[in-house]
Coordinates of C-alpha atoms in Angstrom, one line a residue:
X1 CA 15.3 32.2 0.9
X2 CA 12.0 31.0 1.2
X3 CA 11.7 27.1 -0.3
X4 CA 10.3 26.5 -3.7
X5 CA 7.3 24.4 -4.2
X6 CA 9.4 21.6 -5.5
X7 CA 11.6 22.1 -2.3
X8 CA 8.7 21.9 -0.1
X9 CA 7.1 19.8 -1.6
X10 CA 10.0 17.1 -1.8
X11 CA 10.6 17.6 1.9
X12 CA 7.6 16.9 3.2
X13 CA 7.2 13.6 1.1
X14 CA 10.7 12.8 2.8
X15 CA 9.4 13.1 6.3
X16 CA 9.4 9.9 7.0
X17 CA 7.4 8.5 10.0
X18 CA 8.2 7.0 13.5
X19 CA 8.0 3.5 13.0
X20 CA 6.2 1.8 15.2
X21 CA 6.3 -2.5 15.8
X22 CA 4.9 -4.8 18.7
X23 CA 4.7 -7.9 19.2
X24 CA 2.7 -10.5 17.7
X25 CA -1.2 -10.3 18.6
X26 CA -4.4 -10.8 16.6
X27 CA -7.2 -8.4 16.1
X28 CA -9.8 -9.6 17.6
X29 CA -8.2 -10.1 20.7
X30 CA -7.0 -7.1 23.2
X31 CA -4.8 -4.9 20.9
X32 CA -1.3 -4.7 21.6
X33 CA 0.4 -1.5 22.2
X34 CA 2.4 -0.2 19.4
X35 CA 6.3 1.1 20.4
X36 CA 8.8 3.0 18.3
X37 CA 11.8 0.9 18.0
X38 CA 14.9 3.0 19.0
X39 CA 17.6 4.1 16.3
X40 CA 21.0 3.2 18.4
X41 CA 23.5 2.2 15.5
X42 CA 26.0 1.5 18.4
X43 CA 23.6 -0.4 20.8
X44 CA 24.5 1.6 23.8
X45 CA 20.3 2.5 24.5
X46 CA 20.9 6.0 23.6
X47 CA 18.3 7.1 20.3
X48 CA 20.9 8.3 17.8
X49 CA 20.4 11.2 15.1
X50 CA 20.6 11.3 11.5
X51 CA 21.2 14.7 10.2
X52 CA 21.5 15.2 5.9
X53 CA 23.1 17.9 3.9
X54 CA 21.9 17.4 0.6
X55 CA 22.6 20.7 -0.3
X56 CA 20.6 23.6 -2.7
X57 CA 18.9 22.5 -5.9
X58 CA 21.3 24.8 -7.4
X59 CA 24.5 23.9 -5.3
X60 CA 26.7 21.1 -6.6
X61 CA 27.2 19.5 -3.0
X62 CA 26.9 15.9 -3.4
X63 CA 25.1 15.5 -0.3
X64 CA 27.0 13.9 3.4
X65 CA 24.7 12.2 6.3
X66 CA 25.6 13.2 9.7
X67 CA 25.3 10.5 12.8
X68 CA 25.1 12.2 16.1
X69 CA 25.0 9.7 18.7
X70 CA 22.9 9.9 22.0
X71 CA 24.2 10.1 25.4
X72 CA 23.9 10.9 28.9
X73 CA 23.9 14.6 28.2
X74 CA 21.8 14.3 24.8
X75 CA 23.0 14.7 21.6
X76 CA 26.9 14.3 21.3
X77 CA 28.1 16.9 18.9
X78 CA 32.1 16.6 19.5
X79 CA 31.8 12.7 18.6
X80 CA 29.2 12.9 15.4
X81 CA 30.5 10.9 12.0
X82 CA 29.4 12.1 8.3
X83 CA 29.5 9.7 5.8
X84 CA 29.2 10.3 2.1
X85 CA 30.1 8.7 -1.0
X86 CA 33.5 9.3 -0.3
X87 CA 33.6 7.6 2.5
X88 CA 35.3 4.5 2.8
X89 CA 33.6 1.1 2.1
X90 CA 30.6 3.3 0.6
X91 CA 29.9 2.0 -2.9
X92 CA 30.1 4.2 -5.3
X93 CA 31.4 7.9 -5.8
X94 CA 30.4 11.4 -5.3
X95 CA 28.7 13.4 -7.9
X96 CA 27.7 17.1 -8.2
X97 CA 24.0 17.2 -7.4
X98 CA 24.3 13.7 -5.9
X99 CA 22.1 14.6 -3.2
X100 CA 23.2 11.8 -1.0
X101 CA 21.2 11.2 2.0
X102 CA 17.9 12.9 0.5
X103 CA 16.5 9.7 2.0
X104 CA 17.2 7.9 5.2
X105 CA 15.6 4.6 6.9
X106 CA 16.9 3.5 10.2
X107 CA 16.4 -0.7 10.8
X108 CA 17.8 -3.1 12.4
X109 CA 17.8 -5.6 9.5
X110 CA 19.7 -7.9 9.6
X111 CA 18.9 -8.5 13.6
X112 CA 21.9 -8.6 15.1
X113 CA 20.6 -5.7 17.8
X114 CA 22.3 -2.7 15.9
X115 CA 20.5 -0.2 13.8
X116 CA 21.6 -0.3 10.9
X117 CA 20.9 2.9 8.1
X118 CA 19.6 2.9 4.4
X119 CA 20.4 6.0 2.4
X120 CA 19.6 7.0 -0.8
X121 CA 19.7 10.0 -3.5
X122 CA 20.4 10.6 -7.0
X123 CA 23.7 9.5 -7.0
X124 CA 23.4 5.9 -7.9
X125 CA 22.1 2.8 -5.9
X126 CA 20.6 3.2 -2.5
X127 CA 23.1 1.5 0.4
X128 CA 22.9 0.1 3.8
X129 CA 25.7 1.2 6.6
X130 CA 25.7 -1.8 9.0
X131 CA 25.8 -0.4 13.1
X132 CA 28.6 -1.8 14.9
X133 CA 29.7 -1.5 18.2
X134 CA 31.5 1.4 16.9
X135 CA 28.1 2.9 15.5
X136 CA 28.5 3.6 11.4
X137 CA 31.8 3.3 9.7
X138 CA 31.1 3.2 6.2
X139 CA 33.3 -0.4 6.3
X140 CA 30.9 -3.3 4.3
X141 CA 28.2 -1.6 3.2
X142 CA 26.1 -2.8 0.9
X143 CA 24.3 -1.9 -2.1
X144 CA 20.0 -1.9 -2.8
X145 CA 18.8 -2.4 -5.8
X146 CA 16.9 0.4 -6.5
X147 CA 17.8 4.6 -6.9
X148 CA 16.0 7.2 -5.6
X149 CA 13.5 5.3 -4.4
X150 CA 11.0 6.5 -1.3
X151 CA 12.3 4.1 1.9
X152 CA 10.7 3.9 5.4
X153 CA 11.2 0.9 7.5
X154 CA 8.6 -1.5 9.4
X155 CA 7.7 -4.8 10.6
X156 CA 4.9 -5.4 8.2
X157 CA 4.0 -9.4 8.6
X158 CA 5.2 -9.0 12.7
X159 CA 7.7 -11.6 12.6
X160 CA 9.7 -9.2 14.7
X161 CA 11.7 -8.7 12.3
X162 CA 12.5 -5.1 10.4
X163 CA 11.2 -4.9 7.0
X164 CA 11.7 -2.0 4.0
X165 CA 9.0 -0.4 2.1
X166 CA 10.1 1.5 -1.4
X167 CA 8.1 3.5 -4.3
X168 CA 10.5 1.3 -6.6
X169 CA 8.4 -1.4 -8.3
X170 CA 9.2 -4.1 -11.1
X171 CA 8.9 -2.9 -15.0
X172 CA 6.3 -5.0 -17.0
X173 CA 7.3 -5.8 -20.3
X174 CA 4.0 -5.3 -22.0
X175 CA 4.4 -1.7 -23.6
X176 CA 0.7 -1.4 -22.3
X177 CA 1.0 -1.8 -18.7
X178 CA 1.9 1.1 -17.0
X179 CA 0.7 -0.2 -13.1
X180 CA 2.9 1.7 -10.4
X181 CA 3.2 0.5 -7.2
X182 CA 5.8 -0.4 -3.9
X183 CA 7.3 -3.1 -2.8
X184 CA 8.1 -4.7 0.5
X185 CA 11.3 -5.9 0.9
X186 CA 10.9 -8.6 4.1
X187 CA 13.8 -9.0 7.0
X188 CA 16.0 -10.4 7.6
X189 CA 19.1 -9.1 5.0
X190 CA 22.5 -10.7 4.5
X191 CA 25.0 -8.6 4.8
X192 CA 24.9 -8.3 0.9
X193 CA 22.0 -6.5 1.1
X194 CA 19.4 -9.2 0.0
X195 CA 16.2 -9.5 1.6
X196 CA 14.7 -12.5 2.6
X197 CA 11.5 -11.9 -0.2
X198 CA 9.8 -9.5 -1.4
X199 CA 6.7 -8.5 -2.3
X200 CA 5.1 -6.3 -4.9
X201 CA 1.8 -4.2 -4.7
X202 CA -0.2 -2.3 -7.6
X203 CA -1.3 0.6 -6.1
X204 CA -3.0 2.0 -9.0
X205 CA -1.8 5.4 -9.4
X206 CA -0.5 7.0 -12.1
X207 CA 2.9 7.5 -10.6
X208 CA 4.3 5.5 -7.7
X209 CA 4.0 6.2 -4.1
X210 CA 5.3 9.7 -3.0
X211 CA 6.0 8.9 0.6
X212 CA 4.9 6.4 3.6
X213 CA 3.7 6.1 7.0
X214 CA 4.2 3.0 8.7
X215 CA 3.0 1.5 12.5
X216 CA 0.4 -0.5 13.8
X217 CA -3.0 0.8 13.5
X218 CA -4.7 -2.5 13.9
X219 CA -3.2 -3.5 17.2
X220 CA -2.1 -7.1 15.7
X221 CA 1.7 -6.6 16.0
X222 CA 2.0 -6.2 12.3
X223 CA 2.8 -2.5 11.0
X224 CA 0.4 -0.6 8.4
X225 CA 1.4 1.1 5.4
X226 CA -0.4 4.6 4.2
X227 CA 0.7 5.6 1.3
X228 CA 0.5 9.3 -0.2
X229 CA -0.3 9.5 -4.2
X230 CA -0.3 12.6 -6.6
X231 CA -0.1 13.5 -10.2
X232 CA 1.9 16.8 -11.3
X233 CA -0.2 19.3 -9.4
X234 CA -2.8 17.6 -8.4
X235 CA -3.0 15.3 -4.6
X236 CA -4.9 12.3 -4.8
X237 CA -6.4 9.9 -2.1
X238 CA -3.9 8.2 0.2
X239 CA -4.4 4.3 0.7
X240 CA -4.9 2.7 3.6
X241 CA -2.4 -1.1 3.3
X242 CA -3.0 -3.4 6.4
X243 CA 0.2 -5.6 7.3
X244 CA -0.5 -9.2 8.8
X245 CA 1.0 -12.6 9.1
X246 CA 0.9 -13.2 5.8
X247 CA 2.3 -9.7 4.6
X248 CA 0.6 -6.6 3.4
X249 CA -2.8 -6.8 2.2
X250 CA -3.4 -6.3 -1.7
X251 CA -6.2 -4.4 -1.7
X252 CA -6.4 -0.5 -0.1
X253 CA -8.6 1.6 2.0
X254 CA -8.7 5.2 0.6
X255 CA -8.1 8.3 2.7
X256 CA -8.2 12.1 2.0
X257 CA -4.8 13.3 0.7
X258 CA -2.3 13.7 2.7
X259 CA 1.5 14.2 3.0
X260 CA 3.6 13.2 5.7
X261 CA 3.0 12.4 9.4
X262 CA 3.3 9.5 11.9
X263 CA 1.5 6.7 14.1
X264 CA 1.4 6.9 17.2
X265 CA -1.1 6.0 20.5
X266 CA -2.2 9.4 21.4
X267 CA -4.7 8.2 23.1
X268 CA -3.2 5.1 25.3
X269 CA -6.2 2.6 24.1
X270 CA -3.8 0.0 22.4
X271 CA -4.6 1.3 18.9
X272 CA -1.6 3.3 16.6
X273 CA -3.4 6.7 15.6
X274 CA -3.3 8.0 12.5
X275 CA -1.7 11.8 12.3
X276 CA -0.7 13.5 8.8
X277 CA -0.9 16.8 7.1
X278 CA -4.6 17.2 5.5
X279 CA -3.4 19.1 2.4
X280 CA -6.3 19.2 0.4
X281 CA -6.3 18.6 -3.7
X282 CA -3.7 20.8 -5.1
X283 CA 0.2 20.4 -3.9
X284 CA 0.5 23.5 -5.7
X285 CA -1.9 25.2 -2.6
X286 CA 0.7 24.0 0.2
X287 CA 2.8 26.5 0.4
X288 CA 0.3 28.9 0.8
X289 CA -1.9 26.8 3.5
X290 CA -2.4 27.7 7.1
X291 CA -2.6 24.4 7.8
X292 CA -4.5 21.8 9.0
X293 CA -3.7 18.2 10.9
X294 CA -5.6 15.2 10.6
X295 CA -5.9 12.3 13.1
X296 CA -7.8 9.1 12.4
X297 CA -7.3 6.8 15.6
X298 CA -6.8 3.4 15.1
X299 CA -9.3 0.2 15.3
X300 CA -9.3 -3.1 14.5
X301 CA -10.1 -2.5 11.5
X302 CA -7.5 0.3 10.4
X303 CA -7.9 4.5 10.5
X304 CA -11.2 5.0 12.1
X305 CA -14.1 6.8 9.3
X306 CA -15.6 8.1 12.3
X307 CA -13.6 8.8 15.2
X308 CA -11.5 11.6 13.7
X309 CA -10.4 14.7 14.4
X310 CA -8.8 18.1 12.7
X311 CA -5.9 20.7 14.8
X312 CA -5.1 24.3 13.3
X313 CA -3.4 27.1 14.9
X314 CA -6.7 28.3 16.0
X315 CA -7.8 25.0 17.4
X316 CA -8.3 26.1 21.6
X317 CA -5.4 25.9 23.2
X318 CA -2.6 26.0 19.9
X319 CA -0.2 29.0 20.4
X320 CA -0.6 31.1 17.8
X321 CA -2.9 31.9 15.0
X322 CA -3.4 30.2 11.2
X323 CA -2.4 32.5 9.0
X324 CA -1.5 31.8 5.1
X325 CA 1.9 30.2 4.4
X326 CA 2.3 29.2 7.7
X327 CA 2.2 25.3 7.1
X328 CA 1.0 23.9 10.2
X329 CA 2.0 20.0 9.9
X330 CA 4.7 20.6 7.1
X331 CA 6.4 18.0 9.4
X332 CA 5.6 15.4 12.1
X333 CA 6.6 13.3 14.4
X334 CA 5.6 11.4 17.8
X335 CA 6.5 10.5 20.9
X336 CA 6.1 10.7 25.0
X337 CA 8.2 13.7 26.0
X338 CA 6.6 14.1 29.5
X339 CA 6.4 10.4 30.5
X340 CA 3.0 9.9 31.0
X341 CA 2.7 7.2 28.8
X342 CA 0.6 9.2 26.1
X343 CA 2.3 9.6 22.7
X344 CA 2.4 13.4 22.1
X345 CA 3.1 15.2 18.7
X346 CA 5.8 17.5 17.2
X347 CA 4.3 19.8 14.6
X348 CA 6.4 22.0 12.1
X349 CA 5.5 25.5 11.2
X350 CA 7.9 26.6 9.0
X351 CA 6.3 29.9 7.4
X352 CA 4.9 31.0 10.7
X353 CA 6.1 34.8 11.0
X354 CA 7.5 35.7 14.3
X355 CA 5.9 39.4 15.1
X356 CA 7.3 40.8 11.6
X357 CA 10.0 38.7 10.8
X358 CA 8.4 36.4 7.9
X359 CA 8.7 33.3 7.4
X360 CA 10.7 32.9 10.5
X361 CA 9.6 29.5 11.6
X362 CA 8.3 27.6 14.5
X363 CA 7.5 24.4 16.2
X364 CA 4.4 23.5 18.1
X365 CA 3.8 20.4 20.8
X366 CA 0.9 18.7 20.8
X367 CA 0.3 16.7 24.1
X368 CA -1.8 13.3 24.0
X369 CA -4.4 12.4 26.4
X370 CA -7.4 9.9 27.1
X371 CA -9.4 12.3 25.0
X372 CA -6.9 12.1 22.2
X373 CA -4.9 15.0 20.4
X374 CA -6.1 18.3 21.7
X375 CA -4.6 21.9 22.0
X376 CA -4.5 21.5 25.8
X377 CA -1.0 22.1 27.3
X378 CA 0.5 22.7 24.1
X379 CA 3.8 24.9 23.8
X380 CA 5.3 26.5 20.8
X381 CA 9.2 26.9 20.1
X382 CA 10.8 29.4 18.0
X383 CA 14.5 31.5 17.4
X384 CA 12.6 34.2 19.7
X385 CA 11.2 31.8 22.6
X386 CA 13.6 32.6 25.9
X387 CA 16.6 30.3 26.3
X388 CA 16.6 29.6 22.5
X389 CA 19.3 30.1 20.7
X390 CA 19.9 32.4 17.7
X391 CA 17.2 34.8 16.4
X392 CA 14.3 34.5 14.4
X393 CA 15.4 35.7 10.8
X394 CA 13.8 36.4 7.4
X395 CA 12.8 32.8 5.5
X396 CA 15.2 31.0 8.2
X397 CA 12.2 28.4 8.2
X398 CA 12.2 26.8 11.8
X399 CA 10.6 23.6 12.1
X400 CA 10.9 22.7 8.5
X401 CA 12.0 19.3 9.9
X402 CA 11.2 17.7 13.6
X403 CA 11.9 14.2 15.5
X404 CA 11.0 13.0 18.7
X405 CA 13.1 10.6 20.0
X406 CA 15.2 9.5 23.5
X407 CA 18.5 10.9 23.0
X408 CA 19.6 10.8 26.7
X409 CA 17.7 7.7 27.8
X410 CA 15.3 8.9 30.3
X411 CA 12.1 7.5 29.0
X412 CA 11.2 10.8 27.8
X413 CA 11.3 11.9 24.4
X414 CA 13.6 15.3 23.4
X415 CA 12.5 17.4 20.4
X416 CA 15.3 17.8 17.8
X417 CA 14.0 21.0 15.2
X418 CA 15.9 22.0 12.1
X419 CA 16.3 25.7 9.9
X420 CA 17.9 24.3 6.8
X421 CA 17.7 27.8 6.0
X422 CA 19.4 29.5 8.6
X423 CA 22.4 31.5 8.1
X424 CA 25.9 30.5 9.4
X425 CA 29.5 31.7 7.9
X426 CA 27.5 31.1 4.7
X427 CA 23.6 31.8 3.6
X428 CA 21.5 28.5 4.0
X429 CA 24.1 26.8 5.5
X430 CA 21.4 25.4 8.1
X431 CA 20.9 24.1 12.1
X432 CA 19.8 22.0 14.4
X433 CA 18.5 22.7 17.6
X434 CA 17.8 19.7 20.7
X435 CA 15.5 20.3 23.6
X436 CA 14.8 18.0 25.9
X437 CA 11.8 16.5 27.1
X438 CA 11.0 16.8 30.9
X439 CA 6.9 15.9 33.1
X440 CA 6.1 19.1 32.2
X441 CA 6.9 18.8 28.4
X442 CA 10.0 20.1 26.3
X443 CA 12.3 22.3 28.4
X444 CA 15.0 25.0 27.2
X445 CA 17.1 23.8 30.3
X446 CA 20.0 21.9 28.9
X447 CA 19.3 23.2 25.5
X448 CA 21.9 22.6 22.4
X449 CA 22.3 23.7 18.6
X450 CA 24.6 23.4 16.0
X451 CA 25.2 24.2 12.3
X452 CA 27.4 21.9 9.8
X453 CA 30.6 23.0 10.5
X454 CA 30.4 21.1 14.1
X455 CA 30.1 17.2 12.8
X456 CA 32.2 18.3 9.4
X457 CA 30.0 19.1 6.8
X458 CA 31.1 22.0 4.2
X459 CA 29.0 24.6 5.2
X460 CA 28.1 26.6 2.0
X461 CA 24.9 26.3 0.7
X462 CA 24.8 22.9 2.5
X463 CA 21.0 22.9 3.8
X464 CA 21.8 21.0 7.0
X465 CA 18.9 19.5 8.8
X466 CA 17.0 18.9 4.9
X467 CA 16.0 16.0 5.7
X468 CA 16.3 14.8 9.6
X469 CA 16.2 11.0 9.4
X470 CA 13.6 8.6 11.4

């Protein structure tokens, strides 16, 4: 079945960046390369994956979160964990439509050198599940005092230490103040869940934030917020937040709209760049968009207004060709998957038709360079590419969710794509596939997939891979 505009839209304003940290620096001198911090809730060096299964709108699944953990041969399917509100030392209990694990944020915050994972949905309080030595348990988790709330992680005054970002912001009580805005919630948390402080920013919309990007696009070893904003059909300008010593700045840049997307150094200058989804006024268009990614590269000064640049499917070099519903950029992520030092760009196409199967889905690679983000060497993925497995089906929706990340720790990034509408022993059940990153870019040697029923999900209607946590 072919999302709903709700669906899609609520997906992509779940993508949740790479974050990005470095250490501390100033502005004004030499900027400081920005580097993702890995998610390794077991500390072994291996990049660990978070996998939801919130399930249908319609279903009454209360939702489960999958944890596959790296290793030498990738992704390790036969030793995964899914935790949910039944697990144990999880506060709080299951409900129908508890879409548990709609949001995911993976930080080391309390700095003891394990990942730890912030989940949230509407089921009650958002919690943290503390890594271990045994990766996630469930045992001592704590609860966060806010429900439903947007969450992506970052180091946002550079202290080194991992801080949260939420859409959740205090209430006034004057009946006449209706200010939205975030919060930043500053590392490091007790084990209780308590922050060191916090901090609240207006952001002057008329509803709160409806998603984040966070990384360094000053080069000061403080991460960046840009924040996406809209009201009922209608996309309004993201903001631009710098981070700093002293926290995140009160006062905004604006941007065009935009949904989604990471920072990254696609260009290897020092500065995080700037890549999201340009979706234009309306959310109510995106569905119906070709599709169109933005990059502003970083300065000292934040997201460049003049050094920026636009990628379609009919940009040089792009497999493929724009066509409408296609949804170039409905998901983003970065990283170096050849090794070259160049942070290169995962791009999902999840209404891309494969010959005249509709809506079949696909996933483009965009490779960084000294000139920037360019169609040069890029490669395209899809149900129908050699070596992949399965077959491109009706509305299966490849790509509707992508992460680049080490999984078998050999300094080069591996592509994990998602079809949380591919069919298994039940419709929608969902899948995951892993390919891994090689010098010459992602590989189908060594390639992996696998539905729900492989880390213990229920498989009806169970939408696996909707969302992939960052």
């Amino acid at each position: 079945m072919r999302r709903s505009l709700i669906a899609a839209v609520a997906a992509a304003a779940l993508a949740t960046p790479l974050a990005l940290v470095a250490t501390a620096g100033s502005a004004s001198a030499a900027p400081v390369p920005p580097r993702a911090p890995v998610t390794d809730f077991n500390h072994d060096g291996y990049a660990d994956l978070v996998i939801s299964a919130i399930g249908d709108p319609e279903s009454t699944t209360p939702g489960h979160v999958s944890i596959v953990y790296g290793s030498v041969k990738g992704p390790d399917v036969a030793h995964a964990k899914t935790i949910s509100r039944a697990t144990p030392g999880v506060p709080g209990e299951p409900k129908e439509w508890g879409r548990f694990g709609m949001g995911t944020a993976g930080a080391d915050l309390d700095g003891d050198g394990y990942t730890d994972l912030v989940v949230n949905g509407n089921d009650g309080k958002a919690v943290v599940l503390w890594g271990s030595a045994a990766g996630l348990t469930g045992e001592g988790s704590a609860e966060l005092p806010w429900v439903g709330a947007r969450v992506t992680a970052g180091d946002f005054n550079g202290d080194g230490k991992r801080d949260l970002v939420t859409a959740d912001y205090p209430r006034s009580d004057d009946p006449d103040n209706d200010d939205q805005g975030m919060t930043i919630s500053y590392g490091p948390f007790t084990r209780d869940g308590k922050p060191a402080s916090t901090q609240a920013v207006v952001t002057s919309q008329t509803f709160g934030p409806g998603g984040f990007v966070t990384g360094d696009l000053t080069g000061d070893g403080a991460d960046d917020i840009v924040s996406n904003h809209g009201f009922e059909e209608m996309a309004n300008a993201s903001q631009f937040w710098k981070g700093g010593k002293n926290g995140v700045s009160t006062t905004s840049q604006r941007l065009a709209p935009s949904m989604g997307g990471a920072i990254a150094d696609v260009d290897k200058d020092g500065y995080g760049d700037l890549i999201v989804r340009d979706i234009g006024g309306n959310f109510e268009d995106m569905p119906y968009q070709k599709g169109t990614i933005l990059i502003k590269y970083g300065t000292a000064a934040g997201p460049s207004t003049t050094r920026t640049a636009k990628i379609t499917q009919d940009t040089a070099g792009v497999p493929g060709v724009g066509e409408k519903g296609d949804e170039f950029g409905a998901a983003i992520s970065a990283g170096d998957v050849n090794g070259d030092g160049y942070a290169d760009v995962a791009v999902g196409v999840p209404g891309e038709d494969i010959e005249s199967v509709v809506n079949a889905g696909s996933t483009v690679l965009l490779k960084g360079s000294r000139a920037g983000l360019t169609g040069t060497g890029s490669q395209a993925f899809h149900q129908s590419t050699a070596g992949v497995p399965g077959a491109s089906e009706e509305s299966d929706n490849f790509g509707t969710e992508v992460l680049l990340s080490d999984t078998n720790k050999d300094d080069k990034a591996d592509l994990t794509a998602t079809a949380p509408y591919e069919d298994g022993a039940y419709v929608d059940s969902g899948a995951a596939w892993h390919l891994r990153g090689s010098a010459g870019g992602l590989t189908v040697t060594g390639i992996t997939s696998f539905g729900p029923a492989a880390v213990g999900v229920p498989e009806k209607q169970a939408l696996f891979g909707e969302p992939l946590g960052h």
